Amino acid sequence: QPGPYLVGRVDYNFEDEFHLTPVGSTTPAYPNVDVRATVRYPAVASGVGPPLPGTTRRPLVLFLHGNHYTCSSPCSGSHSCAPGARVPNHLGYDYLLDVLASWGFIAVSVDGFDVTAAWSPTMSDYEARGRLVLRHLEKWRDWDSAGTDPWGGIFHNRVAMNRIGLSGHSRGGEGVVA
């Protein structure tokens, strides 16, 4: 059941943000990894807008999906499809993000496209997924402490970085454990 708060929504997409490189190597196992997610939070109004007024720091809950089809149309490889043809697996948790935000949480669903159905002989899927989750958490730490989020600092001093929940389905679960 929905809670008492209206739900704000933003998305972020930092394309080719970083390389996932195994320890002791200089060659990326997963090059040009995107840092992309959809976010819900308790807000003044539904949709894109400011969070609730006040100084309350909200718990952060981060979700990572499992392996699924990556392209909506045939492509030469699982990671060679155009951005418009990608299956947005991370949006499958929208219903859950909405409910959590309505109860006072900042809820994030990570798009693991670059590590979904991918394989590297030098880095396990678990480690790659885990390091992707950590990269998102680094962003949230910076947005909370420095107010550098892409929406003008709406999450500055708003995130309870000592109250973080991690959840994942299937391979996403293995990633959050890693």
PDB file of C-alpha atoms in Angstrom:
ATOM      1  CA  GLN A   1       0.000   0.000   0.000  1.00  0.00           C
ATOM      2  CA  PRO A   2       1.242   3.505  -0.772  1.00  0.00           C
ATOM      3  CA  GLY A   3       2.409   5.638   2.137  1.00  0.00           C
ATOM      4  CA  PRO A   4       1.642   9.264   3.033  1.00  0.00           C
ATOM      5  CA  TYR A   5       4.191  11.001   0.765  1.00  0.00           C
ATOM      6  CA  LEU A   6       3.999  12.101  -2.863  1.00  0.00           C
ATOM      7  CA  VAL A   7       6.688  10.575  -5.076  1.00  0.00           C
ATOM      8  CA  GLY A   8       9.337  12.472  -7.022  1.00  0.00           C
ATOM      9  CA  ARG A   9      11.189  10.872  -9.892  1.00  0.00           C
ATOM     10  CA  VAL A  10      14.510  11.518 -11.579  1.00  0.00           C
ATOM     11  CA  ASP A  11      16.819   9.435 -13.733  1.00  0.00           C
ATOM     12  CA  TYR A  12      20.547   9.622 -14.217  1.00  0.00           C
ATOM     13  CA  ASN A  13      22.766   8.407 -17.013  1.00  0.00           C
ATOM     14  CA  PHE A  14      26.528   8.838 -17.023  1.00  0.00           C
ATOM     15  CA  GLU A  15      27.572   7.085 -20.219  1.00  0.00           C
ATOM     16  CA  ASP A  16      30.943   5.348 -20.393  1.00  0.00           C
ATOM     17  CA  GLU A  17      31.687   6.550 -16.858  1.00  0.00           C
ATOM     18  CA  PHE A  18      34.397   4.064 -15.929  1.00  0.00           C
ATOM     19  CA  HIS A  19      36.203   0.833 -16.759  1.00  0.00           C
ATOM     20  CA  LEU A  20      35.877  -2.235 -14.577  1.00  0.00           C
ATOM     21  CA  THR A  21      39.468  -3.404 -14.437  1.00  0.00           C
ATOM     22  CA  PRO A  22      40.557  -6.457 -12.449  1.00  0.00           C
ATOM     23  CA  VAL A  23      43.003  -5.906  -9.609  1.00  0.00           C
ATOM     24  CA  GLY A  24      46.563  -6.197 -10.887  1.00  0.00           C
ATOM     25  CA  SER A  25      45.577  -5.542 -14.506  1.00  0.00           C
ATOM     26  CA  THR A  26      45.574  -2.525 -16.796  1.00  0.00           C
ATOM     27  CA  THR A  27      43.150  -4.037 -19.290  1.00  0.00           C
ATOM     28  CA  PRO A  28      39.449  -3.433 -18.567  1.00  0.00           C
ATOM     29  CA  ALA A  29      37.356  -6.559 -18.255  1.00  0.00           C
ATOM     30  CA  TYR A  30      34.278  -4.397 -18.823  1.00  0.00           C
ATOM     31  CA  PRO A  31      35.189  -1.155 -20.632  1.00  0.00           C
ATOM     32  CA  ASN A  32      33.038   1.978 -20.814  1.00  0.00           C
ATOM     33  CA  VAL A  33      30.497   1.027 -18.155  1.00  0.00           C
ATOM     34  CA  ASP A  34      27.484   3.332 -17.866  1.00  0.00           C
ATOM     35  CA  VAL A  35      26.257   4.512 -14.474  1.00  0.00           C
ATOM     36  CA  ARG A  36      22.513   4.729 -15.051  1.00  0.00           C
ATOM     37  CA  ALA A  37      19.505   4.443 -12.737  1.00  0.00           C
ATOM     38  CA  THR A  38      15.991   5.574 -12.004  1.00  0.00           C
ATOM     39  CA  VAL A  39      15.236   7.182  -8.636  1.00  0.00           C
ATOM     40  CA  ARG A  40      12.118   7.746  -6.530  1.00  0.00           C
ATOM     41  CA  TYR A  41      11.996   9.914  -3.411  1.00  0.00           C
ATOM     42  CA  PRO A  42       9.451  11.559  -1.080  1.00  0.00           C
ATOM     43  CA  ALA A  43       8.611  14.889  -2.687  1.00  0.00           C
ATOM     44  CA  VAL A  44       6.572  18.077  -2.476  1.00  0.00           C
ATOM     45  CA  ALA A  45       4.767  17.100  -5.706  1.00  0.00           C
ATOM     46  CA  SER A  46       4.572  14.027  -7.898  1.00  0.00           C
ATOM     47  CA  GLY A  47       7.050  13.869 -10.763  1.00  0.00           C
ATOM     48  CA  VAL A  48      10.291  15.799 -11.047  1.00  0.00           C
ATOM     49  CA  GLY A  49      10.554  18.286  -8.222  1.00  0.00           C
ATOM     50  CA  PRO A  50      12.088  19.095  -4.877  1.00  0.00           C
ATOM     51  CA  PRO A  51      12.133  16.590  -2.045  1.00  0.00           C
ATOM     52  CA  LEU A  52      10.144  17.229   1.094  1.00  0.00           C
ATOM     53  CA  PRO A  53      11.305  20.308   3.001  1.00  0.00           C
ATOM     54  CA  GLY A  54      13.202  19.974   6.237  1.00  0.00           C
ATOM     55  CA  THR A  55      16.441  18.397   7.305  1.00  0.00           C
ATOM     56  CA  THR A  56      15.386  14.762   7.488  1.00  0.00           C
ATOM     57  CA  ARG A  57      17.927  12.398   5.983  1.00  0.00           C
ATOM     58  CA  ARG A  58      16.189   9.579   4.157  1.00  0.00           C
ATOM     59  CA  PRO A  59      17.353   5.953   4.024  1.00  0.00           C
ATOM     60  CA  LEU A  60      18.689   4.853   0.637  1.00  0.00           C
ATOM     61  CA  VAL A  61      17.568   1.572  -0.931  1.00  0.00           C
ATOM     62  CA  LEU A  62      19.362   0.376  -4.056  1.00  0.00           C
ATOM     63  CA  PHE A  63      18.163  -2.443  -6.344  1.00  0.00           C
ATOM     64  CA  LEU A  64      20.069  -4.349  -9.031  1.00  0.00           C
ATOM     65  CA  HIS A  65      18.238  -6.536 -11.536  1.00  0.00           C
ATOM     66  CA  GLY A  66      19.369  -9.963 -12.701  1.00  0.00           C
ATOM     67  CA  ASN A  67      20.262 -11.295 -16.143  1.00  0.00           C
ATOM     68  CA  HIS A  68      17.575 -10.687 -18.766  1.00  0.00           C
ATOM     69  CA  TYR A  69      17.380 -10.058 -22.460  1.00  0.00           C
ATOM     70  CA  THR A  70      19.367  -6.934 -23.228  1.00  0.00           C
ATOM     71  CA  CYS A  71      18.058  -5.957 -26.679  1.00  0.00           C
ATOM     72  CA  SER A  72      14.473  -5.637 -27.889  1.00  0.00           C
ATOM     73  CA  SER A  73      15.474  -6.439 -31.464  1.00  0.00           C
ATOM     74  CA  PRO A  74      18.057  -8.814 -32.905  1.00  0.00           C
ATOM     75  CA  CYS A  75      21.567  -7.457 -32.756  1.00  0.00           C
ATOM     76  CA  SER A  76      25.025  -8.815 -33.508  1.00  0.00           C
ATOM     77  CA  GLY A  77      25.859  -9.201 -29.816  1.00  0.00           C
ATOM     78  CA  SER A  78      24.159  -8.791 -26.478  1.00  0.00           C
ATOM     79  CA  HIS A  79      25.898  -5.452 -25.867  1.00  0.00           C
ATOM     80  CA  SER A  80      25.994  -4.012 -29.354  1.00  0.00           C
ATOM     81  CA  CYS A  81      22.390  -2.836 -29.633  1.00  0.00           C
ATOM     82  CA  ALA A  82      21.619   0.857 -29.898  1.00  0.00           C
ATOM     83  CA  PRO A  83      20.519   2.617 -26.677  1.00  0.00           C
ATOM     84  CA  GLY A  84      16.958   2.892 -28.027  1.00  0.00           C
ATOM     85  CA  ALA A  85      16.779  -0.879 -28.529  1.00  0.00           C
ATOM     86  CA  ARG A  86      18.013  -1.774 -25.029  1.00  0.00           C
ATOM     87  CA  VAL A  87      15.554  -3.498 -22.723  1.00  0.00           C
ATOM     88  CA  PRO A  88      15.283  -1.202 -19.664  1.00  0.00           C
ATOM     89  CA  ASN A  89      15.361  -4.032 -17.127  1.00  0.00           C
ATOM     90  CA  HIS A  90      15.930  -1.647 -14.226  1.00  0.00           C
ATOM     91  CA  LEU A  91      12.482  -0.101 -14.782  1.00  0.00           C
ATOM     92  CA  GLY A  92      10.851  -3.364 -13.727  1.00  0.00           C
ATOM     93  CA  TYR A  93      11.136  -2.225 -10.118  1.00  0.00           C
ATOM     94  CA  ASP A  94       9.250   1.063 -10.629  1.00  0.00           C
ATOM     95  CA  TYR A  95       6.232  -0.178  -8.672  1.00  0.00           C
ATOM     96  CA  LEU A  96       8.408  -1.046  -5.688  1.00  0.00           C
ATOM     97  CA  LEU A  97      10.400   2.198  -5.870  1.00  0.00           C
ATOM     98  CA  ASP A  98       7.138   4.169  -5.851  1.00  0.00           C
ATOM     99  CA  VAL A  99       5.865   2.424  -2.720  1.00  0.00           C
ATOM    100  CA  LEU A 100       9.167   2.782  -0.873  1.00  0.00           C
ATOM    101  CA  ALA A 101       9.421   6.498  -1.727  1.00  0.00           C
ATOM    102  CA  SER A 102       5.848   7.041  -0.555  1.00  0.00           C
ATOM    103  CA  TRP A 103       6.964   5.690   2.827  1.00  0.00           C
ATOM    104  CA  GLY A 104       9.984   8.015   3.067  1.00  0.00           C
ATOM    105  CA  PHE A 105      12.817   6.156   1.344  1.00  0.00           C
ATOM    106  CA  ILE A 106      15.058   7.241  -1.508  1.00  0.00           C
ATOM    107  CA  ALA A 107      14.780   4.225  -3.802  1.00  0.00           C
ATOM    108  CA  VAL A 108      17.145   3.582  -6.720  1.00  0.00           C
ATOM    109  CA  SER A 109      17.082   0.919  -9.423  1.00  0.00           C
ATOM    110  CA  VAL A 110      20.443   0.473 -11.149  1.00  0.00           C
ATOM    111  CA  ASP A 111      20.651  -0.383 -14.837  1.00  0.00           C
ATOM    112  CA  GLY A 112      23.222  -3.168 -15.057  1.00  0.00           C
ATOM    113  CA  PHE A 113      23.145  -3.351 -18.872  1.00  0.00           C
ATOM    114  CA  ASP A 114      26.921  -3.327 -19.283  1.00  0.00           C
ATOM    115  CA  VAL A 115      27.396  -6.305 -16.953  1.00  0.00           C
ATOM    116  CA  THR A 116      24.225  -8.224 -17.851  1.00  0.00           C
ATOM    117  CA  ALA A 117      24.688 -11.329 -19.968  1.00  0.00           C
ATOM    118  CA  ALA A 118      28.303 -10.269 -20.340  1.00  0.00           C
ATOM    119  CA  TRP A 119      31.247 -12.403 -19.429  1.00  0.00           C
ATOM    120  CA  SER A 120      34.901 -11.747 -18.863  1.00  0.00           C
ATOM    121  CA  PRO A 121      37.601 -14.354 -18.333  1.00  0.00           C
ATOM    122  CA  THR A 122      39.478 -11.958 -16.006  1.00  0.00           C
ATOM    123  CA  MET A 123      36.672 -10.733 -13.714  1.00  0.00           C
ATOM    124  CA  SER A 124      33.682 -12.571 -12.293  1.00  0.00           C
ATOM    125  CA  ASP A 125      30.185 -11.291 -12.977  1.00  0.00           C
ATOM    126  CA  TYR A 126      29.747 -11.022  -9.216  1.00  0.00           C
ATOM    127  CA  GLU A 127      32.707  -8.702  -8.795  1.00  0.00           C
ATOM    128  CA  ALA A 128      31.698  -6.571 -11.798  1.00  0.00           C
ATOM    129  CA  ARG A 129      28.153  -6.192 -10.505  1.00  0.00           C
ATOM    130  CA  GLY A 130      29.366  -5.450  -6.992  1.00  0.00           C
ATOM    131  CA  ARG A 131      31.748  -2.771  -8.207  1.00  0.00           C
ATOM    132  CA  LEU A 132      28.953  -1.216 -10.281  1.00  0.00           C
ATOM    133  CA  VAL A 133      26.819  -0.971  -7.135  1.00  0.00           C
ATOM    134  CA  LEU A 134      29.729   0.611  -5.277  1.00  0.00           C
ATOM    135  CA  ARG A 135      30.132   3.194  -8.033  1.00  0.00           C
ATOM    136  CA  HIS A 136      26.482   4.201  -7.616  1.00  0.00           C
ATOM    137  CA  LEU A 137      26.930   4.461  -3.853  1.00  0.00           C
ATOM    138  CA  GLU A 138      29.971   6.706  -4.389  1.00  0.00           C
ATOM    139  CA  LYS A 139      27.762   9.013  -6.466  1.00  0.00           C
ATOM    140  CA  TRP A 140      25.142   9.145  -3.714  1.00  0.00           C
ATOM    141  CA  ARG A 141      27.771   9.851  -1.070  1.00  0.00           C
ATOM    142  CA  ASP A 142      29.072  12.791  -3.122  1.00  0.00           C
ATOM    143  CA  TRP A 143      25.588  14.085  -3.904  1.00  0.00           C
ATOM    144  CA  ASP A 144      24.698  14.042  -0.223  1.00  0.00           C
ATOM    145  CA  SER A 145      27.920  15.568   1.087  1.00  0.00           C
ATOM    146  CA  ALA A 146      28.752  18.049  -1.678  1.00  0.00           C
ATOM    147  CA  GLY A 147      25.396  18.706  -3.331  1.00  0.00           C
ATOM    148  CA  THR A 148      26.765  17.818  -6.756  1.00  0.00           C
ATOM    149  CA  ASP A 149      23.780  15.845  -8.024  1.00  0.00           C
ATOM    150  CA  PRO A 150      22.631  16.619 -11.580  1.00  0.00           C
ATOM    151  CA  TRP A 151      19.383  18.197 -10.346  1.00  0.00           C
ATOM    152  CA  GLY A 152      20.843  21.229  -8.601  1.00  0.00           C
ATOM    153  CA  GLY A 153      21.684  19.699  -5.239  1.00  0.00           C
ATOM    154  CA  ILE A 154      18.228  18.366  -4.302  1.00  0.00           C
ATOM    155  CA  PHE A 155      19.861  15.466  -2.445  1.00  0.00           C
ATOM    156  CA  HIS A 156      22.418  17.588  -0.555  1.00  0.00           C
ATOM    157  CA  ASN A 157      22.277  16.601   3.133  1.00  0.00           C
ATOM    158  CA  ARG A 158      19.202  14.456   2.401  1.00  0.00           C
ATOM    159  CA  VAL A 159      20.619  10.911   2.286  1.00  0.00           C
ATOM    160  CA  ALA A 160      21.157   8.814   5.400  1.00  0.00           C
ATOM    161  CA  MET A 161      24.380   7.192   4.195  1.00  0.00           C
ATOM    162  CA  ASN A 162      24.479   5.129   7.378  1.00  0.00           C
ATOM    163  CA  ARG A 163      21.072   3.595   6.531  1.00  0.00           C
ATOM    164  CA  ILE A 164      21.527   1.840   3.192  1.00  0.00           C
ATOM    165  CA  GLY A 165      19.602  -1.171   1.967  1.00  0.00           C
ATOM    166  CA  LEU A 166      20.826  -3.273  -0.956  1.00  0.00           C
ATOM    167  CA  SER A 167      18.643  -5.700  -2.854  1.00  0.00           C
ATOM    168  CA  GLY A 168      18.990  -7.665  -6.030  1.00  0.00           C
ATOM    169  CA  HIS A 169      17.252 -10.349  -8.007  1.00  0.00           C
ATOM    170  CA  SER A 170      19.172 -13.428  -9.110  1.00  0.00           C
ATOM    171  CA  ARG A 171      22.544 -12.204 -10.483  1.00  0.00           C
ATOM    172  CA  GLY A 172      21.685  -8.792  -9.034  1.00  0.00           C
ATOM    173  CA  GLY A 173      21.476 -10.430  -5.609  1.00  0.00           C
ATOM    174  CA  GLU A 174      24.892 -11.956  -6.121  1.00  0.00           C
ATOM    175  CA  GLY A 175      26.163  -8.517  -7.141  1.00  0.00           C
ATOM    176  CA  VAL A 176      24.926  -6.734  -4.024  1.00  0.00           C
ATOM    177  CA  VAL A 177      26.434  -9.466  -1.869  1.00  0.00           C
ATOM    178  CA  ALA A 178      29.768  -9.068  -3.695  1.00  0.00           C
TER     179      ALA A 178
END
